[in-house]
Coordinates of N, CA and C in Angstrom, one line a residue:
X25 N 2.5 -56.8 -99.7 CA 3.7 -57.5 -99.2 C 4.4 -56.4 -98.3
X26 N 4.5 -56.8 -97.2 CA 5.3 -55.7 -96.1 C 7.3 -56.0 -96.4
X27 N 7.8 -54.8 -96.1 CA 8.8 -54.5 -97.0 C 9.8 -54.9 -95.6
X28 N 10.6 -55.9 -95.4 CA 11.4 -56.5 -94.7 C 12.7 -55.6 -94.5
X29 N 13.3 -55.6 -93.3 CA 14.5 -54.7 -93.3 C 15.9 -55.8 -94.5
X30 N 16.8 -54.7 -95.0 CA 17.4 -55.1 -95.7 C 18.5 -55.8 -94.9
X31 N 19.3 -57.0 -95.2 CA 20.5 -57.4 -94.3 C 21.5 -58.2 -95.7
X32 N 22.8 -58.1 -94.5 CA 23.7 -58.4 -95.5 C 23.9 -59.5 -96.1
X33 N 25.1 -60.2 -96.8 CA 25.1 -61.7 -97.0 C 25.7 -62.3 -95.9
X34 N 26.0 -61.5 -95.1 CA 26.9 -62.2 -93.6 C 26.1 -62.2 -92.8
X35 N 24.7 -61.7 -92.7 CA 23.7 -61.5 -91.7 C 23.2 -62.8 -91.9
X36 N 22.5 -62.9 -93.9 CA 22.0 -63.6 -93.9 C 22.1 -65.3 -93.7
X37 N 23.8 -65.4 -93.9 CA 24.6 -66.9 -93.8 C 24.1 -67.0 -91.9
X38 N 24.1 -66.1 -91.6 CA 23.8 -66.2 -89.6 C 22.4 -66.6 -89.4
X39 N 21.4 -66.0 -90.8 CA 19.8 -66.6 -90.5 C 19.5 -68.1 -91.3
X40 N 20.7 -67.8 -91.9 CA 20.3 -69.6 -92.6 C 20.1 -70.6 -91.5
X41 N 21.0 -70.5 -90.5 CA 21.6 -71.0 -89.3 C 20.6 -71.0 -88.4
X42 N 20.1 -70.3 -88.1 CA 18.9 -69.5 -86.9 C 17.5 -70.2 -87.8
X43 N 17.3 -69.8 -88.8 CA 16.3 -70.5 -89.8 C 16.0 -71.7 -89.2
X44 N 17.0 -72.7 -89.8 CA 17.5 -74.4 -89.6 C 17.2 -74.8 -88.8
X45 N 17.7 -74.2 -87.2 CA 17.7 -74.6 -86.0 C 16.9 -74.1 -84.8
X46 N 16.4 -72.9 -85.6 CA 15.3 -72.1 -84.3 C 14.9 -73.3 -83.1
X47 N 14.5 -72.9 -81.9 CA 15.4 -71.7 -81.3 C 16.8 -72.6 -80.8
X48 N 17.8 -71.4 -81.0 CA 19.0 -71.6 -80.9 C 20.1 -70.5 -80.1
X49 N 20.9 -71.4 -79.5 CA 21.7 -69.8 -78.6 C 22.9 -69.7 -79.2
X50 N 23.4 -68.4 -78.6 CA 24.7 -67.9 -79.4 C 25.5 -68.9 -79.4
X51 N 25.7 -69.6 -78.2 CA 26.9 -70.8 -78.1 C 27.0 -71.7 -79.7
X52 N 25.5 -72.0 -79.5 CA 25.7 -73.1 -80.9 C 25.6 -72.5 -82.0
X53 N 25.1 -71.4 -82.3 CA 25.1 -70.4 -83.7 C 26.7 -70.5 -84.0
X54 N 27.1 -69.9 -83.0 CA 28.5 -69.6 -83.1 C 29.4 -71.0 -83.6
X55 N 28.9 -72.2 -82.6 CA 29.9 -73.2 -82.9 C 29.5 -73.5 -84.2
X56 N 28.4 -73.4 -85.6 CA 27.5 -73.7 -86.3 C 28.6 -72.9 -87.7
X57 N 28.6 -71.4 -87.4 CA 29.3 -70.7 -87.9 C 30.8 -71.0 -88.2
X58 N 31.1 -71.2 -86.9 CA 33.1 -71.1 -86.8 C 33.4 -72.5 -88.4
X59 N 32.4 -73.5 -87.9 CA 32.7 -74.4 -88.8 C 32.6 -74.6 -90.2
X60 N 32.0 -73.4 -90.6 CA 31.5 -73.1 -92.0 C 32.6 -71.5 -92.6
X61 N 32.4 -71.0 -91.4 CA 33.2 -69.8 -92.3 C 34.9 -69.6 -91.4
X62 N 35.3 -68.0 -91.7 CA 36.2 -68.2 -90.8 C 36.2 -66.9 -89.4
X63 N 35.0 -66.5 -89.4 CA 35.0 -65.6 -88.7 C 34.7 -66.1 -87.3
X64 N 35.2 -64.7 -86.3 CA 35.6 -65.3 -84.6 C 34.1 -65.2 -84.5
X65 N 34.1 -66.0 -83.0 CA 33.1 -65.6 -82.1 C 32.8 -64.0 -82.2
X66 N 33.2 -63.4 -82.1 CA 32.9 -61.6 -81.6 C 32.0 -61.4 -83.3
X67 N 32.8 -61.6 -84.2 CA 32.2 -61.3 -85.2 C 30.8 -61.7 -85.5
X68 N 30.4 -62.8 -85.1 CA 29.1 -63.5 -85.1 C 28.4 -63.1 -84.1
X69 N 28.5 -62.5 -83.0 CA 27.9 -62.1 -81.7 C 27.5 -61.1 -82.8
X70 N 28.5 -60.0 -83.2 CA 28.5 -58.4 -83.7 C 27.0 -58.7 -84.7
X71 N 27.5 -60.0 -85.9 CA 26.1 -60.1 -86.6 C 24.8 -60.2 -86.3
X72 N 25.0 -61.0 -84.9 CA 23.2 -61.4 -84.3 C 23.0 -60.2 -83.9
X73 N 23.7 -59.2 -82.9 CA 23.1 -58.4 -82.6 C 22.9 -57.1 -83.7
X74 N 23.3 -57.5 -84.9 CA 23.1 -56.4 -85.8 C 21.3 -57.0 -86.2
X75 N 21.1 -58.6 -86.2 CA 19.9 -58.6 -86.7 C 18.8 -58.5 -85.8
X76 N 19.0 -58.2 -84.6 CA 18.2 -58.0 -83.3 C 18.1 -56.6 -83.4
X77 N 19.2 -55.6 -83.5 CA 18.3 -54.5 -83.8 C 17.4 -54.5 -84.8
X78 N 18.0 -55.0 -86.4 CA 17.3 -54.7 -87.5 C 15.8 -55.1 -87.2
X79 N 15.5 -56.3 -86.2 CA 13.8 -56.3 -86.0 C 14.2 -57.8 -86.5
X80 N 14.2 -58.6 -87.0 CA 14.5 -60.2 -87.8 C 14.4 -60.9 -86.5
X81 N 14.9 -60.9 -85.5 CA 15.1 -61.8 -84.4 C 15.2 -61.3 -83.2
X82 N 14.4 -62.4 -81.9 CA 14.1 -61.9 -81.1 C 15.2 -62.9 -79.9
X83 N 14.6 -62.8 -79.1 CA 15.9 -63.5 -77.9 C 15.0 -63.5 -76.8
X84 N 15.5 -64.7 -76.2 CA 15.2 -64.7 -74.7 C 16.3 -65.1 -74.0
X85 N 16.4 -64.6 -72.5 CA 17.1 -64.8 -71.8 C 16.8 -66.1 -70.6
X86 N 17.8 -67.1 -71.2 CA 17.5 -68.3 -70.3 C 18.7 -68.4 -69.6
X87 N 18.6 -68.4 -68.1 CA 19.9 -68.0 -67.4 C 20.9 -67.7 -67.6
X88 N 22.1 -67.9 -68.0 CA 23.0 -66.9 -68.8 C 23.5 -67.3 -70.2
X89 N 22.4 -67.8 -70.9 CA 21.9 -68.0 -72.2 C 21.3 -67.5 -72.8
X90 N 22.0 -66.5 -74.3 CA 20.3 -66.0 -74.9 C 19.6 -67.1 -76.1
X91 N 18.9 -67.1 -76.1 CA 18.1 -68.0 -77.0 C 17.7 -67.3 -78.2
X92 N 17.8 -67.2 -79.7 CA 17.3 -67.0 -80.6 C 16.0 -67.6 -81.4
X93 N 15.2 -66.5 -82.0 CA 14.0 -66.8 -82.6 C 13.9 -66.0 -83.7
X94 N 13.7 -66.7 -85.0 CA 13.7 -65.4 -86.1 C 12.1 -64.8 -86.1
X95 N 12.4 -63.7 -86.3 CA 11.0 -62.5 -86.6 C 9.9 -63.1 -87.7
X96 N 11.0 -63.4 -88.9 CA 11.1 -63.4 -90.5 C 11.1 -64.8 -91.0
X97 N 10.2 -65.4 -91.0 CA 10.1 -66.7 -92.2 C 11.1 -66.8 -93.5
X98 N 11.8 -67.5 -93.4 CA 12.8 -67.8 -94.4 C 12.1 -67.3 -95.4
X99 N 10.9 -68.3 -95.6 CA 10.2 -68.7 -97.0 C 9.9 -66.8 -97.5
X100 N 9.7 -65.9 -96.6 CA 9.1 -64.6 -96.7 C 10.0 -64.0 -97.1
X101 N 10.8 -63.7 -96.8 CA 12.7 -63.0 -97.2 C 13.3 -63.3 -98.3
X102 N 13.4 -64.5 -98.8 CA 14.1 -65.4 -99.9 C 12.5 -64.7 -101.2
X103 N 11.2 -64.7 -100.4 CA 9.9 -64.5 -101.6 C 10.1 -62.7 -101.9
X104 N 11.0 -62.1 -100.9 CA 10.8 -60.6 -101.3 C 12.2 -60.4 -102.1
X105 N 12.9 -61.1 -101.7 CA 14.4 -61.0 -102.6 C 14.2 -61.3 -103.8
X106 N 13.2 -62.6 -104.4 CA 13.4 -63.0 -105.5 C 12.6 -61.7 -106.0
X107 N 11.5 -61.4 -105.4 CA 10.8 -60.7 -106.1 C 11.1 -59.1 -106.5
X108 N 12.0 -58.6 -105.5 CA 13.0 -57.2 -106.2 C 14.0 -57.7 -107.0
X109 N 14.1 -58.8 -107.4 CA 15.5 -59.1 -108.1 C 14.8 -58.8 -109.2
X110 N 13.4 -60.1 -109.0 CA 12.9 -60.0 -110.4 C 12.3 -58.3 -111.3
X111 N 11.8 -57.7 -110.3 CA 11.4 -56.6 -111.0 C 12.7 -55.5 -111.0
X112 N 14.0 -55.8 -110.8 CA 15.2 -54.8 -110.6 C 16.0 -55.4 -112.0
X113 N 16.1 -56.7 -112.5 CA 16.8 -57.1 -114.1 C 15.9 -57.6 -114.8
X114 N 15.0 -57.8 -114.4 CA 13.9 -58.3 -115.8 C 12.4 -57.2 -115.6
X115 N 12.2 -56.5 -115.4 CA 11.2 -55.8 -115.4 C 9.8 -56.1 -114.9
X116 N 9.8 -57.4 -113.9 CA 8.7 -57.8 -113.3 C 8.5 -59.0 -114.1
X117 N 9.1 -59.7 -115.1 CA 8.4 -60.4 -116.3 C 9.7 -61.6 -115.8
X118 N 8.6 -62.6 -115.5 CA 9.8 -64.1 -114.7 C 9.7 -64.4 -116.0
X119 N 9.1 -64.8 -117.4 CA 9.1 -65.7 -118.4 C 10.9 -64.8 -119.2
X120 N 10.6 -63.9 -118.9 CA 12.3 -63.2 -119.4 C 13.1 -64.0 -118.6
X121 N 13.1 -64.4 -117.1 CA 14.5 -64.5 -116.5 C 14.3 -66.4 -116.6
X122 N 12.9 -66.7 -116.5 CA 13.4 -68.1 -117.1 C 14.1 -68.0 -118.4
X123 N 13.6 -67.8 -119.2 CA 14.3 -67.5 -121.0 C 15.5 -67.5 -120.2
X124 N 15.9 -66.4 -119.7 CA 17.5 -66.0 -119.7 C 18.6 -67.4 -119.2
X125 N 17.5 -67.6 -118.3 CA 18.5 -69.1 -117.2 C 18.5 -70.5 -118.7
X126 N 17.3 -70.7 -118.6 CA 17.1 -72.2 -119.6 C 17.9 -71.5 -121.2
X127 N 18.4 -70.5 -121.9 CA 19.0 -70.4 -122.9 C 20.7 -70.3 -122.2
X128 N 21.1 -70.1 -121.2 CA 22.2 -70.1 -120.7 C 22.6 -71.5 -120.0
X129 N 21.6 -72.5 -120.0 CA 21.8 -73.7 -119.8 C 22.0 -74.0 -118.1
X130 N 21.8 -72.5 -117.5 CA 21.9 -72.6 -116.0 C 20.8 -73.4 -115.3
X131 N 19.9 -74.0 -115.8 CA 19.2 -74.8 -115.0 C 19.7 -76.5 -115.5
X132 N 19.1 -77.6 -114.5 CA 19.0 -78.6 -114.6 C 18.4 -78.9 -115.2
X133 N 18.4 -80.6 -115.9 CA 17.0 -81.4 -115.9 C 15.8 -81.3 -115.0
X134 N 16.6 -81.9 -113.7 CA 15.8 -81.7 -112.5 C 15.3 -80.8 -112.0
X135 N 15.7 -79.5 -112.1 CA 15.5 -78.4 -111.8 C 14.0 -78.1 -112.6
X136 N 14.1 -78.2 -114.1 CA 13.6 -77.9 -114.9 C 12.2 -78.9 -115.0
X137 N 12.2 -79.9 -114.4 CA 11.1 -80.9 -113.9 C 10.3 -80.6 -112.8
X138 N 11.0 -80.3 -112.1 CA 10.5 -79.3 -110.8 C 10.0 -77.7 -111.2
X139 N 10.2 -77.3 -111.8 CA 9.5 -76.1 -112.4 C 8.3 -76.9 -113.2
X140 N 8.6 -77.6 -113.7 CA 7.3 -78.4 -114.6 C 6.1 -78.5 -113.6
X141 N 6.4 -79.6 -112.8 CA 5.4 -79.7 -111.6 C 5.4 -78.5 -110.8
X142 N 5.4 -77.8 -110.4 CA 5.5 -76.5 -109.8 C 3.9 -75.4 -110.7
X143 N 4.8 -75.2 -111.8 CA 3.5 -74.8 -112.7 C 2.4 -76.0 -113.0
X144 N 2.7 -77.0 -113.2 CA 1.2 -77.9 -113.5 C 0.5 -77.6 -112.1
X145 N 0.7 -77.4 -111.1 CA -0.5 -77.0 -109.7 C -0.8 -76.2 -109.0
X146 N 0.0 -74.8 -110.1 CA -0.6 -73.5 -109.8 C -1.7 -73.3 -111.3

């Protein structure tokens, strides 16, 4: 597993966004943002181009539009996060952090149905 640059929770609310909608330009990121959180235009410019250096997303220039494209598969990022989480409080061992969730009542029915079929087809 190749080791993804680290980004923040504010980087990441900007790739949920970019994720969703690929490809997407700053205009509508931004209008996408303003409406969910409360940060300005500048501050969301300041984020994309924090994840354009970090390597996550690329851009092109369409006349005086940049267009975004993520680097990083959602599915890939959210699979490396779960999986340092997992080995950083449970010691690598998911049957510990399911125990911990299903005795804390943090999952659903449905949730817990969907885990069911999930394991019956691996």
């Amino acid at each position: 597993m190749k080791t993804l640059p680290q980004i923040s929770e504010s980087e990441f609310e900007v790739m949920k966004v970019i994720w969703k909608h690929a490809p997407i330009s700053t205009n509508e990121i931004t209008e996408k943002l303003t409406q969910t959180t409360k940060w300005s235009p500048k501050t969301i410019q300041t984020l994309i181009k924090r994840l354009v250096t970090k390597g996550v997303l690329s851009y092109q220039k369409q006349g005086r539009v940049f267009v975004y494209t993520p680097l990083v598969e959602e599915k890939e990022y959210i699979g490396q996060k779960s999986h340092s989480f997992l080995k950083r409080y449970y010691d690598g061992d998911i049957t510990a952090m399911l125990s911990a969730y299903l005795e804390d009542d943090k999952l659903s029915e449905s949730e817990i149905d969907t885990l069911r079929s999930l394991l019956s087809k691996g």
